[in-house]
XYZ file of C-alpha atoms in Angstrom:
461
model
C -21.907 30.099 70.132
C -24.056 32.408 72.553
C -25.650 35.442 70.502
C -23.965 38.748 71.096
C -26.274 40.942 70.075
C -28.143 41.776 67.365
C -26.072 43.168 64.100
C -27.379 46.115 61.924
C -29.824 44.557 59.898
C -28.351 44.894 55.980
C -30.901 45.928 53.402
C -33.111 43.155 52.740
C -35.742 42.949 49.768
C -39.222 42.583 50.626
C -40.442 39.614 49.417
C -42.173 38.592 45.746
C -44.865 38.672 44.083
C -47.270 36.183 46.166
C -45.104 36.236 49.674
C -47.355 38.263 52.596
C -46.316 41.667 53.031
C -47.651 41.602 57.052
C -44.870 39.084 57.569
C -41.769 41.183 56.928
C -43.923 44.379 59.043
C -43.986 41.887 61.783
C -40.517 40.627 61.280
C -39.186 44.193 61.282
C -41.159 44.910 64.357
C -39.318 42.237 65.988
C -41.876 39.056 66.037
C -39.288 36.466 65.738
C -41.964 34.026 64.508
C -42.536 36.147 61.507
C -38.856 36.378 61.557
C -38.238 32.836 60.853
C -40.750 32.081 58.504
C -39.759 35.293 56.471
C -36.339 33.718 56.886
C -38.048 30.495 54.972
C -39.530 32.160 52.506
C -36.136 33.737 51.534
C -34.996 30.340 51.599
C -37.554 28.521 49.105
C -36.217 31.444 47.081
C -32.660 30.415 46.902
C -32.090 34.203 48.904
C -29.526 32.589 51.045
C -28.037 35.855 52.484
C -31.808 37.331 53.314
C -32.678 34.079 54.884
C -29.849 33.960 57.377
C -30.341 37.802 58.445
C -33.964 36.626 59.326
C -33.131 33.583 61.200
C -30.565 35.290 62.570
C -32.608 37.848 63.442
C -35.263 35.393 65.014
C -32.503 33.117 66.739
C -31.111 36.296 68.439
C -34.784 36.712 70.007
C -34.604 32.976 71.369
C -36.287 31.356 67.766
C -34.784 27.550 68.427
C -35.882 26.406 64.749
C -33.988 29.546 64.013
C -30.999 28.390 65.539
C -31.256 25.186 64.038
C -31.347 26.124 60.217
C -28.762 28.521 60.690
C -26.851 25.191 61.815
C -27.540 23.586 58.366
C -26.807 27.415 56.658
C -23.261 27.290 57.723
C -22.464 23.602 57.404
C -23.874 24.315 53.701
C -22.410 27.580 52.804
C -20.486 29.137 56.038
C -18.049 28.008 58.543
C -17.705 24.672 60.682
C -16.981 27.013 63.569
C -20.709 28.537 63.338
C -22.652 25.743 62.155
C -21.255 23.937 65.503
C -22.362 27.055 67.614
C -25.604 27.511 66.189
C -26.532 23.752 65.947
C -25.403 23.702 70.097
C -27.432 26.612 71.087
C -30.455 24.638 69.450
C -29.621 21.622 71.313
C -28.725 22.552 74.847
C -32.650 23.549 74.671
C -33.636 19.933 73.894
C -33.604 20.012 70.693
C -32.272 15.807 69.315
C -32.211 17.016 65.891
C -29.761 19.889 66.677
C -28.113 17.213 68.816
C -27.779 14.679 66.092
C -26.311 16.858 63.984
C -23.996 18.758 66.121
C -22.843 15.112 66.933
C -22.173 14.322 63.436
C -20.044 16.965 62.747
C -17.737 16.866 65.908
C -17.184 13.388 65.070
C -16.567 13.443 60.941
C -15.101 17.185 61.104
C -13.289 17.253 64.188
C -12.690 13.743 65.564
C -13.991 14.395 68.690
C -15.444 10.980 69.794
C -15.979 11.956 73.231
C -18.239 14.950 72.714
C -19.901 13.442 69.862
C -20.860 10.526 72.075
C -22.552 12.900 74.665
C -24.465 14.610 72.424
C -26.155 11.736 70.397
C -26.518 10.407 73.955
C -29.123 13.219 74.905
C -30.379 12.913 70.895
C -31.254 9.546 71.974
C -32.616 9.892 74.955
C -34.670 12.685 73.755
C -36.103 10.041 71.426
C -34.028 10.420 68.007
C -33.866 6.495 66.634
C -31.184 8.058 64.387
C -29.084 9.556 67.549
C -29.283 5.988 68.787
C -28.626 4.056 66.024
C -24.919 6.479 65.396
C -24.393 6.085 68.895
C -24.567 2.492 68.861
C -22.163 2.487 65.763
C -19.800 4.286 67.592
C -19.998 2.145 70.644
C -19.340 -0.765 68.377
C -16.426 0.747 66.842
C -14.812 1.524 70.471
C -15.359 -2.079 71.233
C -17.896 -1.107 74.012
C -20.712 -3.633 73.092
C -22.794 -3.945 75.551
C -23.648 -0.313 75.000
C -23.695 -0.651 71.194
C -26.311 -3.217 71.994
C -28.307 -0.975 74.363
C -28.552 1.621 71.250
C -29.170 -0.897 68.538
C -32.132 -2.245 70.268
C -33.195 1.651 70.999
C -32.998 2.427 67.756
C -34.580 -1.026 66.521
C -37.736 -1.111 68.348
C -38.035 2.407 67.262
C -37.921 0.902 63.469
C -34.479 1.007 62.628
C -33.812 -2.114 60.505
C -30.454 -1.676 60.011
C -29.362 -1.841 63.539
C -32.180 -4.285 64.388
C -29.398 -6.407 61.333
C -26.635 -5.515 63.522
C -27.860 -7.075 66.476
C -28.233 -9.913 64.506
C -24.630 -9.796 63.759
C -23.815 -9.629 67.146
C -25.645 -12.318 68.432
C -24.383 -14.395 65.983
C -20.825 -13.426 66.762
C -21.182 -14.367 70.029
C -23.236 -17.732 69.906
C -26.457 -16.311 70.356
C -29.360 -18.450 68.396
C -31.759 -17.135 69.560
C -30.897 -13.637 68.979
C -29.206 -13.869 66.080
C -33.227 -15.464 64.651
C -34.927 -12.564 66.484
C -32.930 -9.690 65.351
C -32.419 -10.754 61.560
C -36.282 -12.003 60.951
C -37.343 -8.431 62.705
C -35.287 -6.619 60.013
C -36.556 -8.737 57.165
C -39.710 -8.598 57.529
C -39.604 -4.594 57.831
C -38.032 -4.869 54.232
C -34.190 -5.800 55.089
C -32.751 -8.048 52.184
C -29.602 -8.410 54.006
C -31.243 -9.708 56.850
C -33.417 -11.995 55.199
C -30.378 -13.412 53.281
C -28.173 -13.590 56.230
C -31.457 -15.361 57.988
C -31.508 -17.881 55.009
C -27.705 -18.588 55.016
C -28.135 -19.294 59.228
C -31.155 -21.526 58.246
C -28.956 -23.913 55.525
C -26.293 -23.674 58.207
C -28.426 -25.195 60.708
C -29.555 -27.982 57.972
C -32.945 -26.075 56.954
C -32.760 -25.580 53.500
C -36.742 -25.255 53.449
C -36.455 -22.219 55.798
C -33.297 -20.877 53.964
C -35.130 -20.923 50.938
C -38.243 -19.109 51.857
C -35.788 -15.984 53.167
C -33.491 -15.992 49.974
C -36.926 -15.524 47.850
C -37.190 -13.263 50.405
C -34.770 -11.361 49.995
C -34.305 -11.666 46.452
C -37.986 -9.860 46.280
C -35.565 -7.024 46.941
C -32.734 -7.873 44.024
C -30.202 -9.474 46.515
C -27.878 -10.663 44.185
C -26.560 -13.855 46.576
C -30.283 -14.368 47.014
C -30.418 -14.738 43.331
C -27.120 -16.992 43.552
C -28.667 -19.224 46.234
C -31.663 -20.251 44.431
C -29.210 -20.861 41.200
C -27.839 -23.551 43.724
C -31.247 -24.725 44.778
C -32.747 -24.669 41.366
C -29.501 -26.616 40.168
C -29.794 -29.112 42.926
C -32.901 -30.002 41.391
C -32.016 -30.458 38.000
C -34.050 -27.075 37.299
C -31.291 -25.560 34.469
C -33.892 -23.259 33.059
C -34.750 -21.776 37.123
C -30.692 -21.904 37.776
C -29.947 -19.973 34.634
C -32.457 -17.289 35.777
C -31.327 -17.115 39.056
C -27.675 -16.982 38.015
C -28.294 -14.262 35.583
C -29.563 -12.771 38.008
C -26.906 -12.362 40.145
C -24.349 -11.992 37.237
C -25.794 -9.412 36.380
C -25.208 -7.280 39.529
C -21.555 -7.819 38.602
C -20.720 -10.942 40.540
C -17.653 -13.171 38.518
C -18.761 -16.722 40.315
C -22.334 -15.915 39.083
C -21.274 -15.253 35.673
C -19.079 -17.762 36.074
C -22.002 -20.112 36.819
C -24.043 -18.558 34.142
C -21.516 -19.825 31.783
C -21.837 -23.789 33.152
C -25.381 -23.663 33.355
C -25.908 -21.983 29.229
C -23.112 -24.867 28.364
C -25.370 -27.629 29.713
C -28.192 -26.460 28.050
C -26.462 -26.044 24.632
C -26.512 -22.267 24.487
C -22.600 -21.724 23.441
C -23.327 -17.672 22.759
C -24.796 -17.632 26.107
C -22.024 -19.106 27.374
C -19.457 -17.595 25.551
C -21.192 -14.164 26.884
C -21.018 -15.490 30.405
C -17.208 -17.142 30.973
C -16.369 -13.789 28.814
C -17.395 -11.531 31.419
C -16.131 -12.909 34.316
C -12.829 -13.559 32.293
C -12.502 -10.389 31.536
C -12.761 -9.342 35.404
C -9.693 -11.620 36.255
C -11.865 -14.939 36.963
C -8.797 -17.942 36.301
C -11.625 -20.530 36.285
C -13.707 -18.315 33.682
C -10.644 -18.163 31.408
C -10.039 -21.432 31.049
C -13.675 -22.349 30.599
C -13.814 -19.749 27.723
C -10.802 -20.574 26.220
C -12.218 -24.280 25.997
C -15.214 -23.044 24.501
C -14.136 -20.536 21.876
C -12.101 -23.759 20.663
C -14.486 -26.751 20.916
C -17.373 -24.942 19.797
C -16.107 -21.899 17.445
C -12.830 -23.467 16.702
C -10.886 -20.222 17.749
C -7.414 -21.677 18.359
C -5.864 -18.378 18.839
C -8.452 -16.649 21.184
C -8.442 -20.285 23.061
C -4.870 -19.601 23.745
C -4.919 -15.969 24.457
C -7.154 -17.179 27.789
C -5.538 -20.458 28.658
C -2.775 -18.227 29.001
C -4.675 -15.482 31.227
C -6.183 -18.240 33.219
C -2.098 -20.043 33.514
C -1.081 -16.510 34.581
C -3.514 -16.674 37.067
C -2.055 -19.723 38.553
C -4.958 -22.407 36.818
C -3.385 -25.866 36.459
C -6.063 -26.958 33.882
C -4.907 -24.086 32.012
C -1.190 -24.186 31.959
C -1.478 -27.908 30.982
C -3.561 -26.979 27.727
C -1.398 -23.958 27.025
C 1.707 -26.252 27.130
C -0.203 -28.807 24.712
C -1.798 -26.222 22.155
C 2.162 -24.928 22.121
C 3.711 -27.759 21.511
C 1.426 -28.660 18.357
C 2.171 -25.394 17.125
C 5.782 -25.628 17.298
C 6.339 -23.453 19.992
C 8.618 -25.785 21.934
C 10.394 -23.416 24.200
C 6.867 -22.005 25.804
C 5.209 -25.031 25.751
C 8.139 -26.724 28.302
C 8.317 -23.742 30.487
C 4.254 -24.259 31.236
C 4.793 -27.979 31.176
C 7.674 -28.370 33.205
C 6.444 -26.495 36.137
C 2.598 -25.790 36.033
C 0.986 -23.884 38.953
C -0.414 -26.660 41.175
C -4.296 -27.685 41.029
C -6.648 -25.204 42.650
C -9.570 -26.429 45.357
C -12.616 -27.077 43.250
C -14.512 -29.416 44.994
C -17.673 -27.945 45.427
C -18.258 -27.689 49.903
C -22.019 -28.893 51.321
C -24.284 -25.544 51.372
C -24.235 -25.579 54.862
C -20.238 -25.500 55.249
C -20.490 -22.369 52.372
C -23.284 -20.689 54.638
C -20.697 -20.999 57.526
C -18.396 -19.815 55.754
C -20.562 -16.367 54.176
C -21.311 -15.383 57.339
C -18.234 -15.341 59.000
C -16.870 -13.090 55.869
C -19.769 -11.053 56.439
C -19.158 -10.763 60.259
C -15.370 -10.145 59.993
C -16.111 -7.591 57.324
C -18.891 -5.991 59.281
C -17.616 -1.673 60.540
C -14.492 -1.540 58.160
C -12.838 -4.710 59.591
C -11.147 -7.130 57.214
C -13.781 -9.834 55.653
C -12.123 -13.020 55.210
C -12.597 -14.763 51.931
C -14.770 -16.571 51.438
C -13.525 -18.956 49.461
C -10.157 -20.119 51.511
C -13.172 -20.153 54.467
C -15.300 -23.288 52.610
C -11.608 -24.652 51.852
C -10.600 -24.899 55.198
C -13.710 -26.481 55.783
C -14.391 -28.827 53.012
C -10.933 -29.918 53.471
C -11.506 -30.902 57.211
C -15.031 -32.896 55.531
C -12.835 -34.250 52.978
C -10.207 -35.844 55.151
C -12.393 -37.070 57.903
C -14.910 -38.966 56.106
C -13.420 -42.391 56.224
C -13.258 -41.920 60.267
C -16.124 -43.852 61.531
C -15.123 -42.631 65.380
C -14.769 -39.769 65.575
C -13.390 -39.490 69.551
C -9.779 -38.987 68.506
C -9.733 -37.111 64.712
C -6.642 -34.969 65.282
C -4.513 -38.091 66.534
C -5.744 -39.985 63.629
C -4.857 -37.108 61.208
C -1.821 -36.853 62.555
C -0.845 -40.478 62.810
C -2.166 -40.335 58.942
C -0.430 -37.492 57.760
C 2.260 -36.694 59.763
C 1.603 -33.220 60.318
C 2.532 -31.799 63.050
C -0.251 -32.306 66.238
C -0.047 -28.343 66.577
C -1.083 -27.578 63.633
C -4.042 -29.779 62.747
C -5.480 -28.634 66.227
C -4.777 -25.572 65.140
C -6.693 -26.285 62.272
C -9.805 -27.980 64.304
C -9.989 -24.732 66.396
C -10.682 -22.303 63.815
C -13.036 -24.715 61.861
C -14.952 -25.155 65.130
C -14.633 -21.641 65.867
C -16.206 -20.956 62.065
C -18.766 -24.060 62.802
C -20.053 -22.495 66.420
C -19.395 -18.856 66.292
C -18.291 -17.473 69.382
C -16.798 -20.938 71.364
C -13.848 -18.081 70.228
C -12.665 -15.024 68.526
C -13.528 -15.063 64.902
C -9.934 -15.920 62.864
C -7.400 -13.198 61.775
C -6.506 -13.236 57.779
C -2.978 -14.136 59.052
C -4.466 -17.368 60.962
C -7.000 -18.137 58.221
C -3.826 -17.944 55.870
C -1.607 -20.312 58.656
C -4.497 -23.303 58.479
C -5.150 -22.540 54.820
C -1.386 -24.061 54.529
C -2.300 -26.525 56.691
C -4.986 -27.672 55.112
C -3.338 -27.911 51.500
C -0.476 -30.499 53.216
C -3.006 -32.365 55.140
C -5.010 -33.285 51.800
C -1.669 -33.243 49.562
C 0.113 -36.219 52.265
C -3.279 -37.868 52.565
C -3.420 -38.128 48.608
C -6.928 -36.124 48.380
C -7.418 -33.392 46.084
């Protein structure tokens, strides 16, 4: 928006008690200086309309900071239309701030990705780390990475710790160890928990669990709730129930049902049932089947509830829990119910993966939810991840040579040869990111199946 001349000048009051009467005389005598800091002034007030005649005033006498707030004034309180012009006739003068923000709004108002592109681009070369950290964002999200990575590491060695975790992500994406180390230790030690728990879950993927350790404390310096829930693990590993149910509490308390849930184990084994009841309660109460059926066992073994045991064997059956439907079906039939009690006997849901995965396989599998989730993509879970591979552990452990494992899965099982390789690619894909692209839900869900009828015709559960 080029000025087009200055407008009548509306009556504007002269400024309070305190303010310094030679600035609006030099204002009205056309020092646009005086112009925009009268302008201010008006602002600190809460005079909006006085302090966008000033700047207005000054901006038509070439004022750049001038230009600039009047930017912010009409993306506030006026029009897109002029907060666009006034922000561009700040930044075709050099001005990244102007830049940056012009940016932003062409690409969250209008959608233009092209022009929003080019100006962060001279934001960031003009030295904005936040020009060049939006830029790389939007780089990524075009699937132009080499450029996203050109920004990211502007706007990281300029501080940014967030895109210094991004290149992290990359790296690790692509197969870069190296990288992936560099990037994610830079960001935690300038104060990013994710990066110092995503460094810790690489570590106990790489069979350091002395170095994954030291980054979950880490990063649970800064309440990362998985932080927490990792050194639950590692305290619980140790035979530490005291540490565990710290850590766990921790973590449940940010909300997370498998913490609570774990709460709730770790309070049973050390004899604290109101703990416990607290614990599986929660996390039943936000749809967790284990939880249910956990609580239910409690409130009847320990408080001898028969009926509120039954209300969640029944939400946990619901739910699909084996353990669940079975007990439903028995409480039932001792209470007469007959016709209920055959429907959940004849035909339970089948038994649920519970094995509990090596920490390194659930570290694999973390990170690749966290990678696939990464810019509004679709995270895959994390659970059916550590399935797929604690079920290729499971089944392979008897193999002593290992040259040949999918024709001796298939000459065990009978599955078809297409699928179990199908099944070895992703896990290796999951086990050495980027040896290919990371797994679509649909494909995760395709050797999920697979991986339920290898273990169900091998006779492993």
């Amino acid at each position: 928006m080029a000025w087009q001349g200055e407008v009548a000048a509306p009556a504007v009051p002269a400024p309070r008690v305190g303010d310094e009467p030679e600035l609006l005389a030099a204002a009205q005598a056309g020092d646009p200086q005086a112009a925009h800091r009268l302008g201010k002034l008006y602002a600190q007030h809460g005079d909006r309309a006085a302090a966008k005649h000033w700047w207005e005033r000054a901006a038509a006498s070439g004022n750049i900071d001038s230009a600039y707030n009047l930017g912010i004034w009409h993306e506030k309180h006026g029009s897109l239309e002029d907060a666009v012009g006034w922000y561009e006739v700040a930044a075709v003068t050099g001005d990244a701030e102007a830049a940056t923000n012009l940016a932003t709004l062409l690409l969250e108002q209008r959608g233009d990705v092209d022009a929003a592109k080019r100006w962060y681009s001279i934001a960031a070369r003009a030295g904005s780390r936040t020009a060049a950290r939006r830029l790389a964002l939007v780089c990524e999200d075009a699937g132009e990475l080499p450029a996203a990575r050109e920004w990211h590491r502007q706007a990281a060695a300029d501080g940014d710790v967030a895109s210094a975790c991004d290149l992290g992500f990359l790296a690790y994406s692509t197969g870069e160890d190296g990288e992936t180390v560099r990037w994610w230790e830079y960001a935690a030690r300038g104060g990013h928990a994710e990066s110092a728990y995503c460094l810790g879950l690489y570590l106990q993927a790489s069979r350091d669990p002395a170095g994954a350790e030291a980054y979950y404390r880490l990063a649970a310096k800064s309440e990362h709730p998985g932080a927490a829930s990792r050194l639950g693990g590692v305290a619980l590993s140790r035979g530490d129930l005291r540490t565990a149910r710290a850590w766990f509490e921790r973590a449940a308390n940010a909300g997370r049902v498998e913490d609570q849930r774990m709460a709730g184990f770790v309070c049973v084994e050390l004899g604290d049932c109101s703990a416990a009841s607290h614990w599986f309660g929660r996390a039943a109460a936000g749809g967790d089947a284990e939880s249910a059926f956990n609580y239910g066992l409690l409130l009847i073994a320990e408080f001898g509830d028969l009926a509120g045991g039954q209300h969640w064997f029944r939400q946990a059956a619901r739910a699909g829990h084996h353990g669940a439907a079975v007990e439903l079906g028995g409480l039932l039939s001792v209470a007469g119910e007959v016709g209920e009690a055959s429907r959940w006997l004849s035909d339970p849901p089948p038994p649920a993966w519970d094995r509990p995965a090596e920490p390194e396989l659930t570290a694999r599998a973390e990170l690749a939810a966290a990678a696939t989730g990464r810019r509004g993509g679709v995270a895959l879970d994390v659970a059916e991840l550590t399935e797929v591979l604690g079920t290729w552990d499971l089944v392979t452990r008897p193999l002593h040579d290992h040259s040949d494992v999918i024709g001796w899965l298939v000459q065990r099982s009978g599955v078809h040869a297409s699928a179990v390789e199908h099944l070895a690619s992703v896990r290796g894909t999951l086990l050495r990111p980027g040896s290919a692209p990371w797994p679509s839900p649909g494909e995760l869900r395709h050797v999920l199946t697979t991986a339920r009828d290898l273990r169900r015709r091998l006779g492993v559960q």
